């Protein structure tokens, strides 16, 4: 789709559509110049008929009326021309209405939109016909959608050879005698339409008469011999692929590929594209045994705690027991989803062998890649540019990659930076592919501190690399110049190069904008090769509309990409997550395109890896415990949760369809005795089958052909036109009023119509990103990214798993994606706050996994993981209480545990040993180092007592009082020095709770030690237990203390003020407690001296 380098801006609701020319000469073209004749009723352009002339409704006066208005006037109006009042005659391709004269020729109702002709019966052809009808008639919402149920056997006869039931028909040639057309393929009305019979369904063969010659049945004839020779030729071609090894497999859909069951399984192209690697039993079995032992010890621990209260500190004991019960429940929800951890391995050579046959076009699936950005000041354009460049240079066929950049801030800086990026990509992409460099983000490639000449044998590489580095430095200077210019906004707003005002000057009130920078038929690289498509998208925003933040932007990208490229698979990445492994897309396709298990996979999630983190990873930014332990465990159940970036989706799964149901083979008959047992078993099986059928009928089917069926299925006598109208209304209620987009949802393999014009597609693309498009639809409820939480990723993945899909966790040897993480303490806490707030919002919504989705495809252990992902912020309350108890015990001299006996000491020791053993075994099979595990434990406490607590408070305020929280974009790492942000201090209220806990525990330790020194040797024994818990809190908060202090030469004044204030408060508290005075009063004794 070419736009000749112009920016498309418009608003569907305001009937605006302009083409802005950004060249030297300013020109604004309205939509009427782009289209032909205009309908005088609805204002849409009139379609072009088959003869190349505009559609003419009235042959008397030729009053311009489009076909939808013509058909509506015939069906609902007075059936006359608005100008000359002549009665409309029935034209070819239009349905009959009452009053039409009988015609001698045959009725062409089935050829209304050229759907049933030429034997096309697949959903792709139907969708193309709908798209063609839509694109030729403008908006045309009254256009009738012909459903597969309207097709008769005439449309099937060209593909299925005919055979009569009782006797041969002399009118049928012998090469057509093969199959019997079932009764349900006939024309006419029927109760259950089945336009696309299942290929696995067996058709009743005709019995052969042994007395007749086989030639009568088509065997032994010339046609039969020719078919046999053709079959042998194909088999020899397949065996040639196996023999040469270097040949690539053919995975086409019409049965000529390597999916032929006659081909030996030893062929590499027929092997699975991936495999599961279970954790060795020597590692996983001891781990499971320790978990069971820990459960038993946990039961004994609570048995002792509940039966031995502390009477002189009953309140402290009760609070501590309640906190411990909550910790135990949280541990169960976190632990058991890790019962079946697995690792997966992919075979990229088999993928190439199957889908990239030498000498033929690649059959790998198309992929649309989404990059989302909001604020170029917090998300520097240079980082976004590097992400885009790594996408455009990926190791994948260029005609199958399309990159869509969503600018939700409508910033001209992002637009100009993307324009510069597209120009630099013409030089960068051939350089990457010529020398196979990694990574293909120039900023990180040139910043590598490795020997870049390793394994390089091309003598021109050094010269080319130096030239490319110089080109990139000049590119950086241009981007930095754009950023510097954007610092000061002109009073009249930004203007483009041609003098046209920038449509996005008002961030909250602007039209939708689309710009195709690169494309398959557009600009080529410096070597003359095609480039992947690069599209800039900024959705329309108007006051009074809820735009749903990032989830709304992603849904807009789904729709606009379906209009422009409509790839069957989608990849979404954040603007700061570049592709670190150029074969990442192929890694995902090893799962998605696997013919045995790929159809039930909704998405492939890659782990998040980060650059620019300090060696000690002070705030656990890498989060390797979650990505290398928890996610592997989930992959063994129903798949990992969606984490918001680095994820390849199946487009059909995002549309809210159910996962395909695998047909189970029929069960064997019961061989038990006596006979009534068989009857019993049979009746049970029958009742179960009835129940399952009822449940299946209640679910919305996932197949597109079912979606086209009549929603009143099962009612006899439903008219075909009414069926099509009801089906179209059902589609519009779900996907919105865009027939072009609705038709694209029927194409499971993707693709766009061949004859679609660029103007029509762009007009429809502007329509689907309008701010009111999602009103009264299921977008954000059942379709696309789900609304209702700032962490839309968890909610979206949860809905897919509830539909019966499964996901896959892929960990390539070379990390697929890398991003930048906030290494500053305040930014890190705000990031965790946003995640926790999203979980709280889900907890208080109808999609909470505790009560949502029962009876669907969600597995119990997968539900455990989702419950844990939404309830973990609630742990902040018992965690804060438990971190306060040591200081309270030290200040009051009380303790939460009575005097420990030998039995109690054994239980406590066993509990700590089991906790340590579980952690050690997890680190062993997960490949996590003890340093990463310890940082994760520390930040669990830091985030739990700060960000999680504030998220819980904000979530309650939002639910109870309706107070909304503004979404804060996390600032990306700057490049003004390595780890420069690590010591940067930013005051935030999130720092108050951990600071308070740290100070009171330090004061408690000082007071406790002073008390023990004052009271003598006997008081040291009870002190050790209190000191242990207090030191446990202090050690876990130690990274917070380092981040709080920053560099030694710039301690903020506010820290000193808070420290003095809190120290004074607790000093007064300590004086009030006065632990050095005996609790029973002062004991007076006779000293023995005579005072007189």
mmCIF file of C-alpha atoms in Angstrom, residues 14 408-410 503-511 539-545 547 771 966:
data_model
loop_
_atom_site.group_PDB
_atom_site.id
_atom_site.type_symbol
_atom_site.label_atom_id
_atom_site.label_comp_id
_atom_site.label_asym_id
_atom_site.label_seq_id
_atom_site.Cartn_x
_atom_site.Cartn_y
_atom_site.Cartn_z
ATOM 1 C CA UNK A 14 -16.217 14.170 11.911
ATOM 2 C CA UNK A 408 -0.027 7.574 21.831
ATOM 3 C CA UNK A 409 1.315 11.041 22.593
ATOM 4 C CA UNK A 410 0.900 12.304 18.984
ATOM 5 C CA UNK A 503 -2.403 17.464 13.477
ATOM 6 C CA UNK A 504 -1.301 16.365 16.945
ATOM 7 C CA UNK A 505 -0.544 19.770 18.444
ATOM 8 C CA UNK A 506 -3.313 19.180 20.971
ATOM 9 C CA UNK A 507 -2.367 15.872 22.589
ATOM 10 C CA UNK A 508 -5.860 15.277 23.956
ATOM 11 C CA UNK A 509 -7.828 16.431 20.908
ATOM 12 C CA UNK A 510 -6.447 15.372 17.538
ATOM 13 C CA UNK A 511 -7.448 13.203 14.566
ATOM 14 C CA UNK A 539 -5.039 6.944 17.100
ATOM 15 C CA UNK A 540 -7.666 9.642 17.337
ATOM 16 C CA UNK A 541 -8.242 11.262 20.729
ATOM 17 C CA UNK A 542 -11.121 13.489 21.737
ATOM 18 C CA UNK A 543 -12.235 14.899 25.104
ATOM 19 C CA UNK A 544 -14.890 12.872 26.855
ATOM 20 C CA UNK A 545 -13.681 9.475 25.642
ATOM 21 C CA UNK A 547 -8.918 5.820 25.644
ATOM 22 C CA UNK A 771 -12.051 7.235 19.307
ATOM 23 C CA UNK A 966 -2.699 8.596 36.813
#
